[in-house]
Coordinates of C-alpha atoms in Angstrom, one line a residue:
Chain A
M1 CA -10.8 9.3 -21.1
Y2 CA -7.8 8.6 -19.0
I3 CA -4.6 6.7 -19.4
G4 CA -3.3 4.5 -16.6
I5 CA 0.3 3.2 -16.6
D6 CA 1.4 0.3 -14.4
V7 CA 5.2 0.3 -14.3
G8 CA 6.8 -3.0 -13.1
G9 CA 10.4 -4.1 -13.1
T10 CA 9.7 -6.3 -16.2
N11 CA 7.0 -4.5 -18.2
I12 CA 5.4 -1.2 -18.6
K13 CA 1.6 -1.6 -19.2
A14 CA -0.6 1.2 -20.3
G15 CA -4.4 1.3 -20.7
V16 CA -7.1 3.6 -21.8
V17 CA -9.9 3.8 -19.3
D18 CA -13.2 5.6 -19.6
G19 CA -14.9 7.7 -16.9
R20 CA -16.7 4.6 -15.5
G21 CA -13.6 2.5 -15.1
N22 CA -13.9 0.4 -18.2
L23 CA -10.5 -0.6 -19.7
L24 CA -10.9 0.1 -23.4
N25 CA -7.5 -1.1 -24.7
K26 CA -4.1 -1.9 -23.3
D27 CA -0.6 -2.4 -24.5
S28 CA 2.8 -3.2 -23.0
I29 CA 6.5 -2.8 -23.6
P30 CA 9.5 -4.2 -21.7
T31 CA 10.8 -1.9 -19.0
L32 CA 14.5 -2.6 -19.5
A33 CA 15.2 -0.8 -16.2
D34 CA 19.0 -0.8 -16.7
R35 CA 18.7 2.1 -19.2
P36 CA 18.9 5.8 -18.3
Y37 CA 15.5 6.9 -16.9
N38 CA 14.7 9.2 -19.8
E39 CA 14.7 6.2 -22.2
V40 CA 12.3 4.3 -19.9
I41 CA 10.1 7.3 -19.7
A42 CA 10.1 7.8 -23.4
D43 CA 8.8 4.2 -23.7
M44 CA 6.0 5.0 -21.2
A45 CA 4.9 7.7 -23.6
K46 CA 5.3 5.4 -26.6
V47 CA 3.1 2.6 -25.1
S48 CA 0.5 5.1 -23.9
I49 CA 0.2 6.5 -27.4
S50 CA -0.1 3.1 -29.0
A51 CA -2.7 2.0 -26.4
A52 CA -4.7 5.2 -27.2
E53 CA -4.3 4.5 -31.0
G54 CA -5.5 1.0 -30.5
A55 CA -8.6 2.3 -28.7
G56 CA -9.2 4.8 -31.4
V57 CA -8.8 7.7 -28.9
S58 CA -6.8 10.8 -29.6
I59 CA -4.3 12.0 -27.0
S60 CA -6.2 15.4 -27.0
D61 CA -9.1 13.5 -25.5
I62 CA -7.0 12.2 -22.6
K63 CA -7.8 14.2 -19.4
S64 CA -4.9 12.9 -17.4
I65 CA -2.3 10.1 -17.2
G66 CA -1.8 8.3 -13.9
I67 CA 1.3 6.2 -13.2
G68 CA 1.6 3.5 -10.6
I69 CA 5.2 3.1 -9.4
P70 CA 6.7 0.2 -7.4
G71 CA 8.2 2.6 -4.9
S72 CA 7.6 5.9 -3.3
C73 CA 6.8 9.1 -5.1
D74 CA 5.9 12.7 -4.4
D75 CA 2.9 13.6 -6.6
E76 CA 3.1 17.2 -5.5
R77 CA 6.5 17.7 -7.1
G78 CA 5.9 15.0 -9.8
M79 CA 9.0 13.1 -8.6
V80 CA 9.7 9.4 -8.1
T81 CA 11.7 9.6 -4.8
L82 CA 12.8 5.9 -4.8
A83 CA 11.9 2.9 -6.9
C84 CA 14.6 0.3 -6.6
N85 CA 13.3 -2.1 -9.3
L86 CA 13.3 0.7 -11.8
N87 CA 16.6 2.2 -10.7
F88 CA 14.7 5.5 -10.2
N89 CA 16.1 7.7 -7.5
N90 CA 14.7 11.2 -7.4
V91 CA 13.5 11.1 -11.0
P92 CA 11.3 14.0 -12.3
L93 CA 8.9 11.6 -14.0
R94 CA 6.1 14.1 -14.6
S95 CA 8.1 16.8 -16.4
E96 CA 10.0 14.1 -18.3
L97 CA 6.8 12.4 -19.6
Q98 CA 5.3 15.8 -20.4
K99 CA 8.1 16.3 -22.9
H100 CA 6.4 13.6 -24.9
I101 CA 2.7 14.0 -24.0
K102 CA 1.3 17.3 -22.8
V103 CA -1.4 16.2 -20.4
P104 CA -1.7 16.4 -16.6
V105 CA 0.3 13.6 -15.0
H106 CA -0.3 12.0 -11.5
L107 CA 2.0 9.6 -9.6
G108 CA 1.1 7.0 -7.1
N109 CA 2.3 3.9 -5.4
D110 CA 1.5 0.7 -7.5
A111 CA -0.3 -1.1 -4.6
N112 CA -2.3 2.1 -3.9
C113 CA -3.3 2.1 -7.6
A114 CA -4.4 -1.5 -7.4
A115 CA -6.5 -0.6 -4.4
L116 CA -8.1 2.3 -6.3
G117 CA -8.7 0.0 -9.3
E118 CA -10.3 -2.7 -7.2
Y119 CA -12.5 0.1 -5.6
Y120 CA -13.6 1.6 -8.9
M121 CA -14.5 -1.9 -10.2
L122 CA -16.9 -2.6 -7.4
D123 CA -20.6 -2.3 -8.3
E124 CA -21.5 -0.7 -5.0
K125 CA -18.7 1.6 -3.7
P126 CA -18.5 1.6 0.1
R127 CA -17.2 4.8 1.8
N128 CA -14.2 3.0 3.3
M129 CA -12.3 0.0 2.0
I130 CA -8.9 -1.5 2.5
F131 CA -7.2 -3.5 -0.2
V132 CA -4.6 -6.0 0.8
T133 CA -2.3 -7.6 -1.7
L134 CA -0.4 -10.7 -0.7
G135 CA 2.6 -11.1 -3.0
T136 CA 6.3 -10.9 -2.6
G137 CA 5.4 -8.5 0.1
I138 CA 2.2 -7.3 1.6
G139 CA 1.0 -4.0 0.1
G140 CA -2.3 -2.4 -0.4
G141 CA -4.2 0.8 -0.1
I142 CA -6.7 2.5 2.1
I143 CA -9.8 4.1 0.7
I144 CA -11.4 6.6 3.1
D145 CA -14.4 8.7 2.2
K146 CA -14.2 7.2 -1.3
K147 CA -10.7 8.5 -1.8
L148 CA -7.3 7.0 -1.6
Y149 CA -5.8 7.9 1.8
T150 CA -2.1 8.7 1.5
G151 CA -1.3 10.7 4.6
F152 CA 0.4 14.1 4.7
N153 CA 3.5 12.9 2.9
A154 CA 1.9 10.5 0.4
T155 CA 3.5 7.4 1.9
A156 CA 0.6 6.1 4.1
G157 CA -0.9 2.7 3.7
E158 CA 2.2 0.6 4.3
I159 CA -0.1 -2.1 5.7
G160 CA 2.5 -4.8 5.4
H161 CA 4.7 -3.1 8.0
I162 CA 2.6 -3.5 11.1
M163 CA 4.2 -5.7 13.7
L164 CA 2.7 -9.1 14.6
V165 CA 5.7 -10.8 16.2
K166 CA 7.9 -8.6 18.4
G167 CA 11.5 -9.8 17.8
G168 CA 10.4 -12.1 15.0
R169 CA 11.5 -12.6 11.4
E170 CA 13.6 -9.9 9.8
C171 CA 11.6 -7.6 7.5
G172 CA 13.0 -5.7 4.5
C173 CA 11.9 -2.5 6.2
G174 CA 14.4 -2.9 9.0
R175 CA 12.0 -4.0 11.7
R176 CA 11.5 -7.5 12.9
G177 CA 8.2 -9.4 12.9
C178 CA 6.2 -7.3 10.4
W179 CA 3.0 -8.8 9.0
E180 CA 4.7 -9.0 5.6
A181 CA 7.4 -11.3 7.0
Y182 CA 4.7 -13.9 7.8
G183 CA 1.6 -13.3 5.7
S184 CA 3.2 -12.6 2.3
V185 CA 4.0 -15.3 -0.3
T186 CA 7.6 -14.9 0.7
G187 CA 6.6 -15.6 4.3
L188 CA 4.6 -18.6 3.2
I189 CA 7.6 -20.0 1.3
L190 CA 9.8 -19.5 4.3
S191 CA 7.3 -21.3 6.5
T192 CA 7.1 -24.1 3.9
K193 CA 10.9 -24.5 3.9
E194 CA 11.0 -24.6 7.7
A195 CA 8.2 -27.2 7.8
I196 CA 10.0 -29.4 5.2
E197 CA 13.2 -29.3 7.3
K198 CA 11.2 -30.4 10.4
N199 CA 9.2 -33.0 8.5
P200 CA 11.5 -34.7 6.0
E201 CA 9.2 -37.7 5.8
S202 CA 6.1 -35.6 4.8
L203 CA 4.5 -35.7 1.4
M204 CA 5.3 -32.1 1.1
A205 CA 9.0 -32.8 1.5
K206 CA 8.9 -35.7 -1.0
M207 CA 7.0 -33.6 -3.5
T208 CA 9.6 -30.9 -3.5
L209 CA 12.8 -33.1 -3.8
D210 CA 13.4 -32.0 -7.3
D211 CA 11.2 -29.0 -7.4
K212 CA 11.8 -25.5 -6.3
I213 CA 9.6 -24.5 -3.3
S214 CA 7.0 -22.0 -4.2
G215 CA 3.9 -20.4 -2.8
R216 CA 1.9 -23.3 -4.3
T217 CA 3.9 -26.1 -2.7
A218 CA 2.1 -26.2 0.6
F219 CA -1.3 -25.8 -1.1
D220 CA -0.6 -28.7 -3.5
A221 CA 0.6 -31.0 -0.7
A222 CA -2.3 -30.0 1.5
R223 CA -4.7 -31.0 -1.3
E224 CA -3.1 -34.4 -1.3
G225 CA -3.8 -34.7 2.5
D226 CA -0.4 -33.9 3.9
A227 CA -0.7 -32.9 7.5
A228 CA 2.5 -30.8 7.7
A229 CA 1.3 -28.9 4.7
R230 CA -2.1 -28.3 6.2
T231 CA -0.4 -26.9 9.3
V232 CA 1.7 -24.5 7.1
I233 CA -1.5 -23.3 5.4
S234 CA -3.6 -22.9 8.6
T235 CA -0.8 -21.1 10.4
W236 CA -0.2 -18.8 7.4
A237 CA -4.0 -18.1 7.2
E238 CA -3.9 -17.2 10.9
Y239 CA -1.1 -14.7 10.3
V240 CA -3.1 -13.2 7.4
A241 CA -6.1 -13.0 9.6
E242 CA -4.2 -11.3 12.5
G243 CA -3.2 -8.5 10.2
V244 CA -6.7 -8.2 8.9
I245 CA -8.0 -8.0 12.5
D246 CA -5.6 -5.2 13.2
L247 CA -7.0 -3.3 10.2
I248 CA -10.6 -3.9 11.3
N249 CA -9.9 -2.7 14.8
L250 CA -8.3 0.4 13.5
F251 CA -10.4 1.3 10.5
Q252 CA -13.7 -0.7 10.7
P253 CA -14.1 -0.3 6.9
E254 CA -17.1 -1.7 5.1
V255 CA -14.9 -4.0 3.0
I256 CA -11.4 -5.6 3.2
S257 CA -10.5 -7.0 -0.1
I258 CA -7.6 -9.5 -0.4
G259 CA -5.8 -9.8 -3.7
G260 CA -2.5 -10.9 -5.1
A261 CA -1.2 -14.1 -6.6
I262 CA -2.4 -16.1 -3.6
S263 CA -6.0 -15.2 -4.1
A264 CA -6.2 -18.0 -6.7
E265 CA -6.2 -20.3 -3.7
S266 CA -9.2 -18.5 -2.3
D267 CA -11.1 -21.7 -1.6
M268 CA -8.5 -22.8 0.9
I269 CA -7.7 -19.5 2.6
L270 CA -10.9 -17.4 2.8
K271 CA -12.8 -19.7 5.2
P272 CA -10.1 -20.0 7.8
I273 CA -9.3 -16.3 7.6
L274 CA -13.0 -15.4 8.1
A275 CA -13.4 -17.8 11.0
F276 CA -10.3 -16.5 12.8
A277 CA -11.2 -12.8 12.2
D278 CA -14.7 -13.4 13.3
K279 CA -13.6 -14.8 16.5
Y280 CA -11.0 -12.1 17.4
R281 CA -12.0 -8.8 15.9
Y282 CA -13.1 -6.2 18.3
N283 CA -16.9 -6.4 18.3
G284 CA -18.4 -3.1 19.2
S285 CA -21.2 -3.1 16.6
E286 CA -23.5 -5.5 14.8
K287 CA -22.2 -4.1 11.5
K288 CA -19.2 -6.2 10.6
T289 CA -16.5 -5.5 8.0
R290 CA -17.0 -7.8 4.9
I291 CA -13.8 -9.7 4.1
Q292 CA -13.6 -10.9 0.5
I293 CA -11.2 -12.0 -2.2
A294 CA -10.4 -9.3 -4.7
S295 CA -12.1 -9.7 -8.0
C296 CA -10.3 -7.3 -10.2
G297 CA -7.3 -9.2 -11.5
N298 CA -4.2 -7.9 -13.1
D299 CA -5.7 -4.8 -14.7
A300 CA -6.6 -3.1 -11.4
G301 CA -3.2 -1.4 -11.3
I302 CA -3.9 0.2 -14.7
V303 CA -7.5 1.3 -13.9
G304 CA -6.5 2.7 -10.5
A305 CA -3.6 4.6 -11.9
A306 CA -5.9 6.1 -14.5
F307 CA -8.1 7.4 -11.7
L308 CA -5.2 9.0 -9.7
G309 CA -6.2 12.3 -11.1
N310 CA -9.7 12.0 -9.7
N311 CA -8.5 11.4 -6.2
Y312 CA -8.4 15.0 -5.0
Chain B
M1 CA -22.3 27.5 22.6
Y2 CA -22.0 23.8 23.2
I3 CA -22.1 21.5 26.1
G4 CA -19.7 18.6 26.4
I5 CA -20.3 15.8 28.9
D6 CA -17.6 13.4 30.0
V7 CA -19.2 10.4 31.7
G8 CA -16.9 8.2 33.8
G9 CA -17.6 5.4 36.2
T10 CA -17.0 7.8 39.1
N11 CA -18.1 11.3 38.0
I12 CA -20.2 13.0 35.3
K13 CA -18.5 16.2 34.2
A14 CA -20.2 18.8 32.0
G15 CA -18.7 21.9 30.5
V16 CA -19.9 24.8 28.4
V17 CA -17.6 25.3 25.4
D18 CA -17.7 28.2 22.9
G19 CA -17.2 27.8 19.2
R20 CA -13.4 28.2 19.5
G21 CA -13.0 25.4 22.0
N22 CA -12.7 27.6 25.1
L23 CA -14.1 25.9 28.2
L24 CA -16.2 28.6 29.9
N25 CA -17.4 26.7 33.0
K26 CA -17.6 23.2 34.2
D27 CA -19.4 21.2 36.9
S28 CA -19.5 17.6 38.0
I29 CA -21.7 15.2 39.9
P30 CA -21.2 11.6 41.1
T31 CA -22.2 9.0 38.5
L32 CA -23.5 6.4 41.1
A33 CA -23.6 3.9 38.2
D34 CA -25.6 1.3 40.3
R35 CA -28.8 3.3 39.8
P36 CA -31.3 2.8 37.0
Y37 CA -30.1 4.5 33.9
N38 CA -32.8 7.1 33.8
E39 CA -31.6 8.5 37.1
V40 CA -28.0 8.7 35.9
I41 CA -29.2 10.5 32.7
A42 CA -31.4 12.9 34.8
D43 CA -28.1 13.8 36.6
M44 CA -26.4 14.4 33.2
A45 CA -29.1 16.9 32.5
K46 CA -28.9 18.5 35.9
V47 CA -25.1 19.0 35.8
S48 CA -25.4 20.4 32.3
I49 CA -27.9 22.9 33.4
S50 CA -25.9 24.0 36.4
A51 CA -22.7 24.3 34.2
A52 CA -24.6 26.5 31.8
E53 CA -26.0 28.6 34.7
G54 CA -22.6 29.0 36.1
A55 CA -21.4 30.3 32.7
G56 CA -24.3 32.7 32.5
V57 CA -25.5 30.9 29.4
S58 CA -29.2 30.0 28.7
I59 CA -30.0 26.5 27.5
S60 CA -31.7 28.1 24.5
D61 CA -28.2 29.3 23.4
I62 CA -26.9 25.7 23.4
K63 CA -26.6 24.4 19.8
S64 CA -25.9 20.8 20.8
I65 CA -24.8 18.5 23.6
G66 CA -22.1 15.9 23.0
I67 CA -21.5 13.0 25.4
G68 CA -18.3 11.0 25.7
I69 CA -19.1 7.4 26.9
P70 CA -16.6 4.8 28.2
G71 CA -17.9 2.2 25.8
S72 CA -19.5 1.9 22.4
C73 CA -22.4 3.8 21.1
D74 CA -24.5 4.2 18.0
D75 CA -24.8 7.9 17.4
E76 CA -27.2 7.3 14.5
R77 CA -29.8 5.7 16.8
G78 CA -28.8 7.7 19.8
M79 CA -28.0 4.5 21.8
V80 CA -25.3 3.5 24.1
T81 CA -24.8 -0.1 23.0
L82 CA -22.4 -1.2 25.8
A83 CA -20.7 0.7 28.6
C84 CA -19.8 -1.8 31.4
N85 CA -18.6 0.9 33.9
L86 CA -22.0 2.6 33.7
N87 CA -24.1 -0.6 33.6
F88 CA -25.5 0.8 30.3
N89 CA -26.6 -1.9 27.8
N90 CA -28.6 -0.7 24.9
V91 CA -29.6 2.5 26.6
P92 CA -31.5 5.2 24.6
L93 CA -29.3 8.0 25.9
R94 CA -30.4 10.6 23.4
S95 CA -34.1 10.3 23.8
E96 CA -33.8 10.0 27.6
L97 CA -31.7 13.1 27.9
Q98 CA -34.0 15.1 25.6
K99 CA -36.8 14.5 28.1
H100 CA -34.9 17.0 30.2
I101 CA -33.1 19.2 27.7
K102 CA -34.5 19.7 24.2
V103 CA -31.4 20.2 22.1
P104 CA -29.6 17.9 19.6
V105 CA -27.6 15.2 21.3
H106 CA -24.5 13.4 19.9
L107 CA -22.8 10.4 21.3
G108 CA -19.2 9.3 21.1
N109 CA -16.5 7.1 22.6
D110 CA -14.7 8.9 25.5
A111 CA -11.2 8.3 24.0
N112 CA -12.5 9.6 20.7
C113 CA -13.7 12.7 22.4
A114 CA -10.4 13.2 24.1
A115 CA -8.8 13.0 20.7
L116 CA -11.2 15.6 19.3
G117 CA -10.5 17.8 22.3
E118 CA -6.8 17.6 22.0
Y119 CA -7.2 18.4 18.3
Y120 CA -9.4 21.4 18.8
M121 CA -6.9 22.7 21.4
L122 CA -4.0 22.8 19.0
D123 CA -3.0 26.2 17.7
E124 CA -2.4 24.9 14.2
K125 CA -4.7 22.1 13.2
P126 CA -3.1 19.4 11.0
R127 CA -5.2 17.6 8.5
N128 CA -4.5 14.2 10.1
M129 CA -3.7 13.4 13.7
I130 CA -3.8 10.4 16.0
F131 CA -4.3 10.7 19.7
V132 CA -3.0 7.9 21.9
T133 CA -4.0 7.7 25.5
L134 CA -2.0 5.4 27.8
G135 CA -4.0 4.6 30.8
T136 CA -5.6 1.5 32.2
G137 CA -5.9 0.5 28.6
I138 CA -4.7 2.1 25.4
G139 CA -7.4 4.2 23.7
G140 CA -7.4 7.1 21.4
G141 CA -8.9 8.6 18.3
I142 CA -8.0 9.1 14.7
I143 CA -8.5 12.5 13.0
I144 CA -8.6 12.3 9.2
D145 CA -9.3 15.4 7.1
K146 CA -9.9 17.4 10.3
K147 CA -12.7 15.1 11.4
L148 CA -12.9 12.2 13.8
Y149 CA -12.7 8.9 11.8
T150 CA -15.1 6.3 13.3
G151 CA -15.5 3.8 10.4
F152 CA -18.8 2.7 9.0
N153 CA -20.1 1.4 12.3
A154 CA -18.8 4.1 14.6
T155 CA -16.4 1.7 16.4
A156 CA -13.1 2.4 14.5
G157 CA -10.0 3.7 16.3
E158 CA -9.5 0.8 18.7
I159 CA -5.8 1.6 18.5
G160 CA -4.9 -0.4 21.6
H161 CA -6.1 -3.6 19.9
I162 CA -3.4 -4.1 17.3
M163 CA -1.2 -7.1 17.9
L164 CA 2.5 -6.7 18.8
V165 CA 3.3 -10.1 20.3
K166 CA 1.6 -13.1 18.6
G167 CA 0.7 -15.5 21.4
G168 CA 1.7 -13.0 24.1
R169 CA -0.1 -11.6 27.1
E170 CA -3.9 -12.0 27.3
C171 CA -5.8 -8.9 26.4
G172 CA -9.3 -7.9 27.6
C173 CA -10.5 -8.0 24.0
G174 CA -10.0 -11.8 23.7
R175 CA -6.9 -11.7 21.6
R176 CA -3.3 -12.2 22.9
G177 CA -0.4 -9.8 22.6
C178 CA -2.3 -6.6 21.9
W179 CA -0.4 -3.2 22.2
E180 CA -2.7 -2.5 25.2
A181 CA -1.4 -5.5 27.1
Y182 CA 2.2 -4.1 27.0
G183 CA 2.0 -0.4 26.5
S184 CA -0.8 0.6 28.8
V185 CA -0.2 1.5 32.5
T186 CA -1.7 -1.9 33.3
G187 CA 1.0 -3.5 31.1
L188 CA 3.7 -1.4 32.7
I189 CA 2.5 -2.5 36.2
L190 CA 2.6 -6.1 35.1
S191 CA 6.1 -5.7 33.7
T192 CA 7.1 -4.0 37.0
K193 CA 5.8 -6.9 39.0
E194 CA 7.6 -9.5 36.8
A195 CA 10.8 -7.5 37.1
I196 CA 10.5 -7.3 40.9
E197 CA 10.0 -11.1 41.1
K198 CA 13.1 -11.7 39.0
N199 CA 15.1 -9.1 40.8
P200 CA 14.2 -9.4 44.5
E201 CA 17.4 -7.5 45.5
S202 CA 16.7 -4.5 43.3
L203 CA 16.0 -1.1 44.8
M204 CA 12.7 -1.3 43.0
A205 CA 11.8 -4.5 44.9
K206 CA 12.9 -2.9 48.2
M207 CA 11.0 0.3 47.6
T208 CA 7.8 -1.6 47.1
L209 CA 8.0 -4.0 50.1
D210 CA 5.2 -2.2 51.8
D211 CA 3.8 -0.3 48.9
K212 CA 1.4 -1.2 46.3
I213 CA 3.0 -1.4 42.9
S214 CA 1.7 1.3 40.6
G215 CA 2.6 2.9 37.2
R216 CA 5.0 5.2 39.1
T217 CA 7.0 2.5 40.8
A218 CA 9.5 1.8 38.0
F219 CA 9.8 5.5 37.3
D220 CA 10.6 6.3 40.9
A221 CA 13.2 3.5 41.2
A222 CA 14.7 4.4 37.9
R223 CA 15.2 8.0 39.0
E224 CA 17.2 6.6 42.0
G225 CA 19.4 4.7 39.5
D226 CA 18.0 1.2 39.8
A227 CA 19.0 -0.9 36.8
A228 CA 16.1 -3.3 36.8
A229 CA 13.7 -0.3 36.9
R230 CA 15.5 1.3 34.0
T231 CA 15.1 -1.9 32.0
V232 CA 11.4 -1.9 32.8
I233 CA 11.0 1.7 31.6
S234 CA 13.1 1.2 28.4
T235 CA 11.3 -2.0 27.5
W236 CA 8.0 -0.3 28.1
A237 CA 8.9 2.7 26.0
E238 CA 10.0 0.3 23.2
Y239 CA 6.5 -1.3 23.2
V240 CA 4.9 2.1 23.2
A241 CA 7.1 3.1 20.2
E242 CA 6.3 -0.1 18.3
G243 CA 2.6 0.7 18.4
V244 CA 3.4 4.3 17.4
I245 CA 5.5 3.0 14.4
D246 CA 2.5 0.8 13.3
L247 CA 0.3 3.9 13.3
I248 CA 2.9 5.9 11.4
N249 CA 3.3 3.2 8.8
L250 CA -0.4 3.0 8.2
F251 CA -1.5 6.6 8.6
Q252 CA 1.5 8.9 8.2
P253 CA -0.3 11.7 10.1
E254 CA 1.2 15.1 10.7
V255 CA 1.0 14.5 14.5
I256 CA 0.8 11.6 16.9
S257 CA -0.1 13.0 20.3
I258 CA 0.5 10.8 23.4
G259 CA -1.7 11.5 26.5
G260 CA -3.0 9.8 29.6
A261 CA -1.8 9.5 33.2
I262 CA 1.7 8.5 32.0
S263 CA 2.3 11.6 30.1
A264 CA 3.4 13.3 33.4
E265 CA 6.5 11.2 33.0
S266 CA 7.2 12.7 29.6
D267 CA 10.8 13.6 30.4
M268 CA 11.7 9.9 30.7
I269 CA 9.5 8.5 28.0
L270 CA 9.4 10.8 25.0
K271 CA 13.1 10.7 24.2
P272 CA 13.4 6.8 24.0
I273 CA 10.1 6.6 22.1
L274 CA 11.3 9.2 19.6
A275 CA 14.7 7.5 19.2
F276 CA 13.1 4.1 18.6
A277 CA 10.4 5.3 16.3
D278 CA 12.9 7.3 14.2
K279 CA 15.0 4.2 13.7
Y280 CA 12.3 1.9 12.6
R281 CA 9.4 3.8 11.0
Y282 CA 9.0 3.2 7.3
N283 CA 10.8 6.1 5.7
G284 CA 9.4 6.9 2.3
S285 CA 9.4 10.7 2.6
E286 CA 11.4 13.5 4.1
K287 CA 8.3 14.7 5.9
K288 CA 8.1 12.9 9.2
T289 CA 5.2 12.5 11.6
R290 CA 5.7 14.7 14.7
I291 CA 5.4 12.7 17.9
Q292 CA 4.5 14.8 21.0
I293 CA 3.1 14.6 24.5
A294 CA -0.5 15.7 24.6
S295 CA -1.0 19.1 26.2
C296 CA -4.6 19.3 26.8
G297 CA -5.1 17.7 30.2
N298 CA -8.2 16.4 31.8
D299 CA -10.7 18.7 30.1
A300 CA -10.0 17.4 26.6
G301 CA -12.8 14.9 27.0
I302 CA -15.3 17.7 27.7
V303 CA -14.2 19.9 24.9
G304 CA -14.1 17.1 22.4
A305 CA -17.5 15.9 23.4
A306 CA -18.9 19.4 22.9
F307 CA -17.6 19.3 19.3
L308 CA -19.1 15.9 18.4
G309 CA -21.9 17.7 16.7
N310 CA -19.5 19.5 14.4
N311 CA -17.9 16.3 13.3
Y312 CA -20.1 15.6 10.3

């Protein structure tokens, strides 16, 4: 038995996971990130224990706890180096948590954990897979030889920070024109705003007079037949595909799995992404990477975190 | 003992390599690629045997032969799927070569072989390394966990075909704006031509009135103090750096090694590449990828090919 903890800016979620990746029980507690870190970590322990109790599992049966962090961490030293949403800056998460629960503790990036979770939930596990999550940013994880690839300093897999548009939109990472600035939901919303300004007579513009513009706006208007909205979606899908093609040309993995909030719109996005990627990927082989919408849902982060200890 | 064969459009080079990566002897023979493939392959056998004889090594002491091909191949089936410069299209290279020399034969991409060669020639071998070769195109190879990473279909590592400029220069792969179209020597020459047209009064323009423009033109003019040439070099170095940053953000390898014809100009290119990459790489850790000019020279392809059989 393993415990996986998915720490977000709003909630801490903990789940008990068996050796096959089945989530037996989960629980959550508010993060309240403004508190001192030791209080947040005490609540990580608390919600882990209650999740285990709910599953009828004793803490002595837990082989390890894995924690997915929205930021960067150093698993070797058991430190969270930087996680802005948690106000964690060089926090000794492992030793602090072990004050409450005496089991091995592993740390990982939350998008990496989601990638591991998605991977372990696949019926047939390929040797190499890349998980792409389209959300506020673009994150993900790289599975090579059935293990999470994190580079020599545990910070690899920043797949959102490859450049598509030299000199383009500003990115949070300090560069311009990153994939994330165009292919994320944030990028989609920005493109929607730009299109509304240019097309004030469009249905999309009228639909949003009183509404806040969201990642759904263009999809809703496109479904009503709005041409400007359709252009926003097709351009956005093209940007998503360009990043996917980069990943294929570099990694040629068996599977690229696309997840995140936007995957709910899979009907409208998968087809254009596939068509574009098929046309432009570097074709040296008859064996092609399978591009698919992630199936795992919100619990992938918990399941993947639980398996961090198996990743070595 | 191993034999490595580096097959180019002009020459076939073969070398005998010991288990530590020392090149004991090498020989070469013209490729004459217009011939039927069985004649070209018979000459691969011939030059291998003469290289072994020159080293005083019997063919019965050769554990395997590895062949670096300027194109794509399927090592599983022993086939060269496509190598335009050799006029090879679905050629059964392994079985054909084994008609002459009965040892195990492995096939690989030539840039991948150069990467392996560069790797084996390092005194301290990191776990992960990326080799970038800036030539007519941008090629290279990815070493992960001390092995060449080639993806599930043996065509991974097309590092030149990541996009930097959406909608930019046409690339041979069918996309627009690939790294190769800007950061290769071909890209540099194109940028030099563009700058000469825009700056007909520049020293660089005057220097090339009677000369063919080459990858050296801008470097030579920049050394004489020509401002237009300096801009060509600095812009080009920036493009090289952008691709390097993409690779760092994805892979975080210990080492990125830059080779190819252009590496002779290392004094003028390494510093701006390092400065740019340091500024814009995604910095989640204090441990930084080391960016260096490749040291191995022209024999890396032979040595790497020789080790293809050790890569599994």
